């Protein structure tokens, strides 16, 4: 097969299958420390596993969203080169364990997550908070607006969905900083799913309300997680807006160094993840869309979604790994 047969536009389609192993390995490693109350240890093994599997991929990859800046993250730091160096040049956003606390407590929706995109097409977001709002596909453009009130957004979504407001469910991170937001959403009559952590899953869950029960994600969380969620929405459809929270001169400067000229800019999905994008997530703990890793007597089971923007394919890959020594 020649290269063009593997390519719609942008990334090599073989990568869609290969990337699965990367999140699978990270998820299995983290799952071995699931429910042990040790977030750091679970995170570390996920990072190690993701890195070693990533380095087997035939790509010339650069981590643009990773575990932090070089001096604070020994591995998978921003700027780290990964892959064999033999394939196409790509940018990578990753979170080997998204929901370290969830994993440590064995609560729902911890994931191993990665997005791979054509060079230069992911937003270089600093590790600050981002204000986010997201809904799934099928609604008219402009149904949500980051600068509108929660009440207006919920009312607009209910109208677009054709349901009363009290049949809308919003997902919000359970944080003191969201007290006013929670109050405002509750005042509309809408329901809230409060999550302890894991807003990448929170955003993705809006893409399938029938399955997850979540219609809209609102609130602030990590900016890196915002870019990862946007990468997923690029593939599934859906709307999202995000604005970096750069509330100190130090953060403004840090963002400027990463190329962010306007600290108040509202980013849409395609401004956070452009071009051809691959997204993969494997469940670590059981969740609303993905099952967690299961350790059986003879094999380990993993559940992964792989999405690709240029073909709009959504694949769910349930794998039985019998070569247990590898894990
Ligand atoms: O806990 P904070 O400071 O509110 O940050 C929220 C962020 O942390 C998370 O809940 C968990 O992320 P990690 O497990 O990767 O640290 C993200 O989903 C979310 O974006
Ligand atoms: Mn995370
Ligand atoms: Mn993490």
mmCIF file of C-alpha atoms and ligand atoms in Angstrom:
data_model
loop_
_atom_site.group_PDB
_atom_site.id
_atom_site.type_symbol
_atom_site.label_atom_id
_atom_site.label_comp_id
_atom_site.label_asym_id
_atom_site.label_seq_id
_atom_site.Cartn_x
_atom_site.Cartn_y
_atom_site.Cartn_z
ATOM 1 C CA UNK A 1 0.000 0.000 0.000
ATOM 2 C CA UNK A 2 1.376 3.404 -0.840
ATOM 3 C CA UNK A 3 1.164 6.394 1.456
ATOM 4 C CA UNK A 4 -1.739 8.001 -0.377
ATOM 5 C CA UNK A 5 -3.879 4.874 0.052
ATOM 6 C CA UNK A 6 -3.506 5.307 3.788
ATOM 7 C CA UNK A 7 -4.389 8.935 3.862
ATOM 8 C CA UNK A 8 -7.673 10.788 3.438
ATOM 9 C CA UNK A 9 -6.090 14.117 4.164
ATOM 10 C CA UNK A 10 -3.494 14.684 6.784
ATOM 11 C CA UNK A 11 -2.632 11.863 9.131
ATOM 12 C CA UNK A 12 -1.865 8.321 8.080
ATOM 13 C CA UNK A 13 -4.956 6.205 8.768
ATOM 14 C CA UNK A 14 -2.843 3.347 10.137
ATOM 15 C CA UNK A 15 -2.171 5.594 13.104
ATOM 16 C CA UNK A 16 -5.835 5.292 14.079
ATOM 17 C CA UNK A 17 -5.293 1.666 14.933
ATOM 18 C CA UNK A 18 -1.813 2.057 16.350
ATOM 19 C CA UNK A 19 -2.699 4.804 18.788
ATOM 20 C CA UNK A 20 -5.099 2.470 20.591
ATOM 21 C CA UNK A 21 -2.188 0.585 22.140
ATOM 22 C CA UNK A 22 -0.888 3.796 23.645
ATOM 23 C CA UNK A 23 -3.960 4.547 25.723
ATOM 24 C CA UNK A 24 -4.587 0.851 26.405
ATOM 25 C CA UNK A 25 -1.162 0.422 27.954
ATOM 26 C CA UNK A 26 -1.466 3.564 30.061
ATOM 27 C CA UNK A 27 -4.942 2.565 31.242
ATOM 28 C CA UNK A 28 -3.894 -0.964 32.233
ATOM 29 C CA UNK A 29 -0.894 0.363 34.138
ATOM 30 C CA UNK A 30 -3.034 2.888 36.015
ATOM 31 C CA UNK A 31 -5.761 0.321 36.652
ATOM 32 C CA UNK A 32 -3.276 -1.898 38.471
ATOM 33 C CA UNK A 33 -3.087 0.854 41.070
ATOM 34 C CA UNK A 34 -6.805 1.641 40.969
ATOM 35 C CA UNK A 35 -8.446 2.118 44.342
ATOM 36 C CA UNK A 36 -5.132 2.129 46.220
ATOM 37 C CA UNK A 37 -5.401 5.716 47.392
ATOM 38 C CA UNK A 38 -2.072 6.629 45.810
ATOM 39 C CA UNK A 39 -2.662 9.185 43.063
ATOM 40 C CA UNK A 40 0.990 9.881 42.394
ATOM 41 C CA UNK A 41 1.945 6.265 41.933
ATOM 42 C CA UNK A 42 -0.987 5.636 39.576
ATOM 43 C CA UNK A 43 -0.099 8.735 37.560
ATOM 44 C CA UNK A 44 3.568 7.746 37.328
ATOM 45 C CA UNK A 45 2.922 4.251 35.995
ATOM 46 C CA UNK A 46 0.455 5.637 33.446
ATOM 47 C CA UNK A 47 3.036 8.178 32.258
ATOM 48 C CA UNK A 48 5.765 5.519 31.987
ATOM 49 C CA UNK A 49 3.516 3.124 30.075
ATOM 50 C CA UNK A 50 2.195 5.770 27.712
ATOM 51 C CA UNK A 51 5.661 7.045 26.978
ATOM 52 C CA UNK A 52 7.165 3.645 26.197
ATOM 53 C CA UNK A 53 4.293 2.729 23.877
ATOM 54 C CA UNK A 54 4.318 6.157 22.219
ATOM 55 C CA UNK A 55 7.992 5.726 21.462
ATOM 56 C CA UNK A 56 7.191 2.646 19.380
ATOM 57 C CA UNK A 57 4.944 4.585 17.001
ATOM 58 C CA UNK A 58 6.377 5.498 13.642
ATOM 59 C CA UNK A 59 5.937 9.200 14.097
ATOM 60 C CA UNK A 60 8.105 12.219 14.629
ATOM 61 C CA UNK A 61 5.986 13.489 17.483
ATOM 62 C CA UNK A 62 6.259 16.552 19.676
ATOM 63 C CA UNK A 63 4.357 16.769 22.938
ATOM 64 C CA UNK A 64 2.576 20.129 22.964
ATOM 65 C CA UNK A 65 0.170 19.401 25.817
ATOM 66 C CA UNK A 66 1.736 17.076 28.353
ATOM 67 C CA UNK A 67 2.645 16.550 31.941
ATOM 68 C CA UNK A 68 4.041 20.054 32.345
ATOM 69 C CA UNK A 69 7.051 22.125 31.468
ATOM 70 C CA UNK A 70 10.419 20.402 31.107
ATOM 71 C CA UNK A 71 11.808 21.377 34.524
ATOM 72 C CA UNK A 72 8.763 20.152 36.450
ATOM 73 C CA UNK A 73 7.942 17.007 34.456
ATOM 74 C CA UNK A 74 10.689 14.453 33.880
ATOM 75 C CA UNK A 75 8.628 12.667 31.240
ATOM 76 C CA UNK A 76 6.179 13.605 28.528
ATOM 77 C CA UNK A 77 7.014 17.240 29.140
ATOM 78 C CA UNK A 78 5.984 19.938 26.707
ATOM 79 C CA UNK A 79 8.451 19.934 23.850
ATOM 80 C CA UNK A 80 9.547 16.302 24.336
ATOM 81 C CA UNK A 81 10.115 14.441 21.085
ATOM 82 C CA UNK A 82 8.393 11.059 20.966
ATOM 83 C CA UNK A 83 8.039 8.208 18.496
ATOM 84 C CA UNK A 84 10.634 6.447 16.396
ATOM 85 C CA UNK A 85 11.274 9.646 14.428
ATOM 86 C CA UNK A 86 10.650 7.753 11.205
ATOM 87 C CA UNK A 87 7.104 8.767 10.350
ATOM 88 C CA UNK A 88 5.159 11.985 9.840
ATOM 89 C CA UNK A 89 5.721 15.058 12.004
ATOM 90 C CA UNK A 90 2.784 15.393 14.397
ATOM 91 C CA UNK A 91 1.842 17.318 17.515
ATOM 92 C CA UNK A 92 0.534 15.440 20.518
ATOM 93 C CA UNK A 93 -1.691 16.343 23.446
ATOM 94 C CA UNK A 94 -1.891 13.753 26.187
ATOM 95 C CA UNK A 95 -3.052 13.020 29.678
ATOM 96 C CA UNK A 96 -1.907 9.493 30.639
ATOM 97 C CA UNK A 97 -4.208 9.514 33.659
ATOM 98 C CA UNK A 98 -7.038 12.007 33.423
ATOM 99 C CA UNK A 99 -8.621 11.708 36.833
ATOM 100 C CA UNK A 100 -5.766 10.674 39.128
ATOM 101 C CA UNK A 101 -7.971 11.147 42.179
ATOM 102 C CA UNK A 102 -10.811 9.219 40.554
ATOM 103 C CA UNK A 103 -8.428 6.339 39.905
ATOM 104 C CA UNK A 104 -7.036 6.415 43.438
ATOM 105 C CA UNK A 105 -10.589 6.271 44.810
ATOM 106 C CA UNK A 106 -11.849 3.878 42.091
ATOM 107 C CA UNK A 107 -14.718 6.191 41.152
ATOM 108 C CA UNK A 108 -16.211 6.501 37.631
ATOM 109 C CA UNK A 109 -14.682 7.980 34.466
ATOM 110 C CA UNK A 110 -10.898 7.960 34.896
ATOM 111 C CA UNK A 111 -9.333 7.797 31.422
ATOM 112 C CA UNK A 112 -6.032 7.526 29.597
ATOM 113 C CA UNK A 113 -6.246 10.121 26.816
ATOM 114 C CA UNK A 114 -4.279 11.232 23.761
ATOM 115 C CA UNK A 115 -4.826 13.445 20.729
ATOM 116 C CA UNK A 116 -2.532 13.415 17.690
ATOM 117 C CA UNK A 117 -2.777 16.169 15.113
ATOM 118 C CA UNK A 118 -0.998 17.573 12.137
ATOM 119 C CA UNK A 119 1.933 19.763 13.111
ATOM 120 C CA UNK A 120 0.878 23.174 14.358
ATOM 121 C CA UNK A 121 -2.810 22.419 14.677
ATOM 122 C CA UNK A 122 -3.303 22.147 18.441
ATOM 123 C CA UNK A 123 -3.539 25.191 20.707
ATOM 124 C CA UNK A 124 -0.427 25.497 22.875
ATOM 125 C CA UNK A 125 -2.267 26.016 26.134
ATOM 126 C CA UNK A 126 -0.347 26.750 29.313
ATOM 127 C CA UNK A 127 -1.230 24.813 32.439
ATOM 128 C CA UNK A 128 -3.786 27.286 33.749
ATOM 129 C CA UNK A 129 -7.550 27.070 34.136
ATOM 130 C CA UNK A 130 -9.917 27.497 31.245
ATOM 131 C CA UNK A 131 -13.560 28.549 31.346
ATOM 132 C CA UNK A 132 -15.458 26.034 29.249
ATOM 133 C CA UNK A 133 -18.883 25.397 27.864
ATOM 134 C CA UNK A 134 -19.749 22.485 25.585
ATOM 135 C CA UNK A 135 -22.677 20.688 23.984
ATOM 136 C CA UNK A 136 -22.899 17.751 21.637
ATOM 137 C CA UNK A 137 -23.667 17.646 17.904
ATOM 138 C CA UNK A 138 -26.977 18.413 16.247
ATOM 139 C CA UNK A 139 -27.746 21.847 17.678
ATOM 140 C CA UNK A 140 -27.733 25.091 15.685
ATOM 141 C CA UNK A 141 -24.475 27.047 15.782
ATOM 142 C CA UNK A 142 -24.669 29.651 18.533
ATOM 143 C CA UNK A 143 -26.903 27.591 20.859
ATOM 144 C CA UNK A 144 -24.354 28.219 23.619
ATOM 145 C CA UNK A 145 -22.280 31.288 24.398
ATOM 146 C CA UNK A 146 -19.511 31.378 27.007
ATOM 147 C CA UNK A 147 -20.433 34.980 27.829
ATOM 148 C CA UNK A 148 -24.159 34.383 28.239
ATOM 149 C CA UNK A 149 -25.593 33.625 31.686
ATOM 150 C CA UNK A 150 -26.008 29.984 32.739
ATOM 151 C CA UNK A 151 -29.783 30.529 32.676
ATOM 152 C CA UNK A 152 -29.693 31.786 29.087
ATOM 153 C CA UNK A 153 -27.477 28.907 27.962
ATOM 154 C CA UNK A 154 -29.685 26.295 29.605
ATOM 155 C CA UNK A 155 -32.858 27.891 28.170
ATOM 156 C CA UNK A 156 -31.323 28.091 24.709
ATOM 157 C CA UNK A 157 -30.223 24.448 24.837
ATOM 158 C CA UNK A 158 -33.638 23.272 26.090
ATOM 159 C CA UNK A 159 -35.304 25.137 23.214
ATOM 160 C CA UNK A 160 -32.898 23.672 20.659
ATOM 161 C CA UNK A 161 -33.432 20.180 22.062
ATOM 162 C CA UNK A 162 -37.203 20.669 22.208
ATOM 163 C CA UNK A 163 -37.532 19.751 25.868
ATOM 164 C CA UNK A 164 -38.498 21.660 29.015
ATOM 165 C CA UNK A 165 -35.583 23.105 30.992
ATOM 166 C CA UNK A 166 -36.105 20.572 33.764
ATOM 167 C CA UNK A 167 -35.160 17.792 31.355
ATOM 168 C CA UNK A 168 -31.706 19.258 30.789
ATOM 169 C CA UNK A 169 -28.712 17.963 32.758
ATOM 170 C CA UNK A 170 -25.537 19.987 33.138
ATOM 171 C CA UNK A 171 -22.222 18.484 34.174
ATOM 172 C CA UNK A 172 -20.163 20.649 36.519
ATOM 173 C CA UNK A 173 -16.959 20.018 38.477
ATOM 174 C CA UNK A 174 -17.749 20.030 42.192
ATOM 175 C CA UNK A 175 -15.557 22.897 43.314
ATOM 176 C CA UNK A 176 -16.088 25.847 45.697
ATOM 177 C CA UNK A 177 -15.258 28.155 42.770
ATOM 178 C CA UNK A 178 -18.404 26.892 41.046
ATOM 179 C CA UNK A 179 -20.795 27.667 43.925
ATOM 180 C CA UNK A 180 -22.471 30.568 42.090
ATOM 181 C CA UNK A 181 -22.632 28.664 38.814
ATOM 182 C CA UNK A 182 -24.249 25.678 40.533
ATOM 183 C CA UNK A 183 -26.775 27.956 42.212
ATOM 184 C CA UNK A 184 -27.603 29.680 38.912
ATOM 185 C CA UNK A 185 -28.088 26.396 37.048
ATOM 186 C CA UNK A 186 -30.238 24.951 39.831
ATOM 187 C CA UNK A 187 -32.397 28.091 39.789
ATOM 188 C CA UNK A 188 -33.361 27.266 36.183
ATOM 189 C CA UNK A 189 -34.799 23.908 37.218
ATOM 190 C CA UNK A 190 -32.156 21.956 35.289
ATOM 191 C CA UNK A 191 -30.394 19.004 36.904
ATOM 192 C CA UNK A 192 -26.675 18.973 37.656
ATOM 193 C CA UNK A 193 -24.324 16.008 37.561
ATOM 194 C CA UNK A 194 -21.594 17.055 39.956
ATOM 195 C CA UNK A 195 -18.307 15.357 39.197
ATOM 196 C CA UNK A 196 -15.315 15.177 41.496
ATOM 197 C CA UNK A 197 -12.800 15.283 38.644
ATOM 198 C CA UNK A 198 -12.474 14.476 34.978
ATOM 199 C CA UNK A 199 -13.834 17.216 32.767
ATOM 200 C CA UNK A 200 -12.463 15.668 29.552
ATOM 201 C CA UNK A 201 -15.024 12.916 30.140
ATOM 202 C CA UNK A 202 -17.556 15.548 31.199
ATOM 203 C CA UNK A 203 -17.279 17.334 27.853
ATOM 204 C CA UNK A 204 -17.220 14.121 25.808
ATOM 205 C CA UNK A 205 -20.336 12.912 27.595
ATOM 206 C CA UNK A 206 -22.323 15.771 26.040
ATOM 207 C CA UNK A 207 -21.832 14.137 22.636
ATOM 208 C CA UNK A 208 -24.122 11.241 23.578
ATOM 209 C CA UNK A 209 -26.801 12.460 26.005
ATOM 210 C CA UNK A 210 -28.929 9.343 25.511
ATOM 211 C CA UNK A 211 -26.107 7.156 26.788
ATOM 212 C CA UNK A 212 -24.595 9.451 29.408
ATOM 213 C CA UNK A 213 -27.506 11.596 30.539
ATOM 214 C CA UNK A 214 -25.431 14.760 30.149
ATOM 215 C CA UNK A 215 -26.507 17.575 27.812
ATOM 216 C CA UNK A 216 -24.095 20.379 28.579
ATOM 217 C CA UNK A 217 -20.777 20.890 30.314
ATOM 218 C CA UNK A 218 -20.139 24.210 32.078
ATOM 219 C CA UNK A 219 -17.339 25.504 34.294
ATOM 220 C CA UNK A 220 -13.618 25.921 34.644
ATOM 221 C CA UNK A 221 -11.057 23.155 34.549
ATOM 222 C CA UNK A 222 -7.577 22.608 33.198
ATOM 223 C CA UNK A 223 -6.709 24.305 29.903
ATOM 224 C CA UNK A 224 -4.781 21.207 28.727
ATOM 225 C CA UNK A 225 -7.939 19.169 29.352
ATOM 226 C CA UNK A 226 -9.846 21.805 27.355
ATOM 227 C CA UNK A 227 -7.679 21.205 24.301
ATOM 228 C CA UNK A 228 -8.011 17.427 24.671
ATOM 229 C CA UNK A 229 -11.791 17.709 24.914
ATOM 230 C CA UNK A 230 -11.854 20.023 21.880
ATOM 231 C CA UNK A 231 -9.851 17.439 19.927
ATOM 232 C CA UNK A 232 -12.552 14.872 20.714
ATOM 233 C CA UNK A 233 -15.358 17.235 19.711
ATOM 234 C CA UNK A 234 -13.592 18.021 16.426
ATOM 235 C CA UNK A 235 -14.152 14.363 15.605
ATOM 236 C CA UNK A 236 -17.674 13.831 16.940
ATOM 237 C CA UNK A 237 -19.150 17.218 16.177
ATOM 238 C CA UNK A 238 -20.487 19.430 18.919
ATOM 239 C CA UNK A 239 -19.790 22.943 20.090
ATOM 240 C CA UNK A 240 -17.351 24.162 22.688
ATOM 241 C CA UNK A 241 -15.953 27.511 23.705
ATOM 242 C CA UNK A 242 -13.027 28.079 26.031
ATOM 243 C CA UNK A 243 -11.199 31.054 27.448
ATOM 244 C CA UNK A 244 -7.920 30.799 29.342
ATOM 245 C CA UNK A 245 -8.086 32.225 32.844
ATOM 246 C CA UNK A 246 -4.997 34.410 32.921
ATOM 247 C CA UNK A 247 -5.633 36.279 36.130
ATOM 248 C CA UNK A 248 -2.069 37.196 37.104
ATOM 249 C CA UNK A 249 0.670 38.990 35.148
ATOM 250 C CA UNK A 250 2.795 35.838 35.518
ATOM 251 C CA UNK A 251 0.163 33.719 33.747
ATOM 252 C CA UNK A 252 -0.301 36.307 31.002
ATOM 253 C CA UNK A 253 3.447 36.240 30.430
ATOM 254 C CA UNK A 254 3.604 32.436 30.450
ATOM 255 C CA UNK A 255 0.799 32.317 27.895
ATOM 256 C CA UNK A 256 2.499 34.973 25.758
ATOM 257 C CA UNK A 257 5.637 32.827 25.680
ATOM 258 C CA UNK A 258 3.502 30.022 24.258
ATOM 259 C CA UNK A 259 2.250 32.310 21.513
ATOM 260 C CA UNK A 260 -0.981 33.587 23.074
ATOM 261 C CA UNK A 261 -1.230 37.250 22.163
ATOM 262 C CA UNK A 262 -4.809 37.959 23.285
ATOM 263 C CA UNK A 263 -5.337 36.745 26.874
ATOM 264 C CA UNK A 264 -9.122 37.201 26.612
ATOM 265 C CA UNK A 265 -9.687 35.289 23.413
ATOM 266 C CA UNK A 266 -12.590 32.857 23.273
ATOM 267 C CA UNK A 267 -11.509 29.724 21.410
ATOM 268 C CA UNK A 268 -13.930 27.597 19.454
ATOM 269 C CA UNK A 269 -13.391 23.879 18.871
ATOM 270 C CA UNK A 270 -11.586 24.378 15.571
ATOM 271 C CA UNK A 271 -9.325 27.013 17.072
ATOM 272 C CA UNK A 272 -8.158 24.573 19.749
ATOM 273 C CA UNK A 273 -7.834 21.587 17.401
ATOM 274 C CA UNK A 274 -7.533 22.218 13.674
ATOM 275 C CA UNK A 275 -6.760 20.020 10.696
ATOM 276 C CA UNK A 276 -6.852 16.253 10.879
ATOM 277 C CA UNK A 277 -7.037 15.059 14.480
ATOM 278 C CA UNK A 278 -7.003 11.628 16.070
ATOM 279 C CA UNK A 279 -8.323 11.170 19.571
ATOM 280 C CA UNK A 280 -8.200 8.055 21.725
ATOM 281 C CA UNK A 281 -9.372 7.382 25.255
ATOM 282 C CA UNK A 282 -9.307 4.110 27.205
ATOM 283 C CA UNK A 283 -11.365 3.661 30.361
ATOM 284 C CA UNK A 284 -9.348 3.131 33.539
ATOM 285 C CA UNK A 285 -12.332 2.930 35.877
ATOM 286 C CA UNK A 286 -15.873 2.079 34.750
ATOM 287 C CA UNK A 287 -17.606 5.089 33.265
ATOM 288 C CA UNK A 288 -20.684 6.353 31.464
ATOM 289 C CA UNK A 289 -19.270 5.658 28.003
ATOM 290 C CA UNK A 290 -16.320 3.353 28.519
ATOM 291 C CA UNK A 291 -15.852 0.348 30.756
ATOM 292 C CA UNK A 292 -12.798 0.284 32.977
ATOM 293 C CA UNK A 293 -9.935 -2.194 32.665
ATOM 294 C CA UNK A 294 -10.925 -5.687 33.840
ATOM 295 C CA UNK A 295 -8.339 -8.153 35.084
ATOM 296 C CA UNK A 296 -9.584 -11.632 34.258
ATOM 297 C CA UNK A 297 -7.957 -14.999 34.926
ATOM 298 C CA UNK A 298 -6.775 -15.413 31.353
ATOM 299 C CA UNK A 299 -6.910 -11.986 29.864
ATOM 300 C CA UNK A 300 -7.174 -8.283 30.527
ATOM 301 C CA UNK A 301 -10.061 -6.399 28.918
ATOM 302 C CA UNK A 302 -9.867 -2.787 27.780
ATOM 303 C CA UNK A 303 -12.450 -0.465 26.271
ATOM 304 C CA UNK A 304 -11.295 2.361 24.007
ATOM 305 C CA UNK A 305 -12.830 4.949 21.717
ATOM 306 C CA UNK A 306 -10.816 6.181 18.781
ATOM 307 C CA UNK A 307 -12.029 9.156 16.817
ATOM 308 C CA UNK A 308 -10.737 10.758 13.668
ATOM 309 C CA UNK A 309 -11.819 14.166 12.437
ATOM 310 C CA UNK A 310 -11.221 13.812 8.695
ATOM 311 C CA UNK A 311 -13.377 10.703 8.366
ATOM 312 C CA UNK A 312 -15.638 11.453 11.362
ATOM 313 C CA UNK A 313 -15.266 7.821 12.372
ATOM 314 C CA UNK A 314 -16.086 6.791 15.918
ATOM 315 C CA UNK A 315 -14.610 3.394 16.758
ATOM 316 C CA UNK A 316 -15.091 1.562 19.985
ATOM 317 C CA UNK A 317 -12.434 -1.061 20.482
ATOM 318 C CA UNK A 318 -12.926 -3.685 23.152
ATOM 319 C CA UNK A 319 -9.746 -5.692 23.426
ATOM 320 C CA UNK A 320 -8.795 -8.879 25.246
ATOM 321 C CA UNK A 321 -5.109 -8.933 25.991
ATOM 322 C CA UNK A 322 -3.887 -12.467 26.524
ATOM 323 C CA UNK A 323 -0.216 -11.684 26.354
ATOM 324 C CA UNK A 324 -0.257 -10.746 30.011
ATOM 325 C CA UNK A 325 3.512 -10.442 30.317
ATOM 326 C CA UNK A 326 3.367 -7.373 28.123
ATOM 327 C CA UNK A 327 1.236 -5.594 30.688
HETATM 328 O O1 LIG B 1 -8.866 19.985 40.466
HETATM 329 P P1 LIG B 1 -8.867 21.324 39.776
HETATM 330 O O2 LIG B 1 -7.725 22.182 40.210
HETATM 331 O O3 LIG B 1 -10.208 22.002 39.912
HETATM 332 O O4 LIG B 1 -8.612 21.052 38.210
HETATM 333 C C1 LIG B 1 -9.549 20.477 37.394
HETATM 334 C C2 LIG B 1 -8.857 19.547 36.448
HETATM 335 O O5 LIG B 1 -8.367 18.395 37.167
HETATM 336 C C3 LIG B 1 -9.023 17.233 36.683
HETATM 337 O O6 LIG B 1 -10.251 17.054 37.401
HETATM 338 C C4 LIG B 1 -8.150 15.992 36.902
HETATM 339 O O7 LIG B 1 -6.964 16.023 36.131
HETATM 340 P P2 LIG B 1 -5.686 15.108 36.515
HETATM 341 O O8 LIG B 1 -6.172 13.865 37.138
HETATM 342 O O9 LIG B 1 -5.012 14.866 35.193
HETATM 343 O O10 LIG B 1 -4.840 15.903 37.444
HETATM 344 C C5 LIG B 1 -9.342 17.581 35.237
HETATM 345 O O11 LIG B 1 -10.349 16.784 34.682
HETATM 346 C C6 LIG B 1 -9.787 19.009 35.382
HETATM 347 O O12 LIG B 1 -9.673 19.725 34.168
HETATM 348 MN MN1 LIG B 2 -6.015 15.722 33.670
HETATM 349 MN MN1 LIG B 3 -3.349 13.577 34.494
#
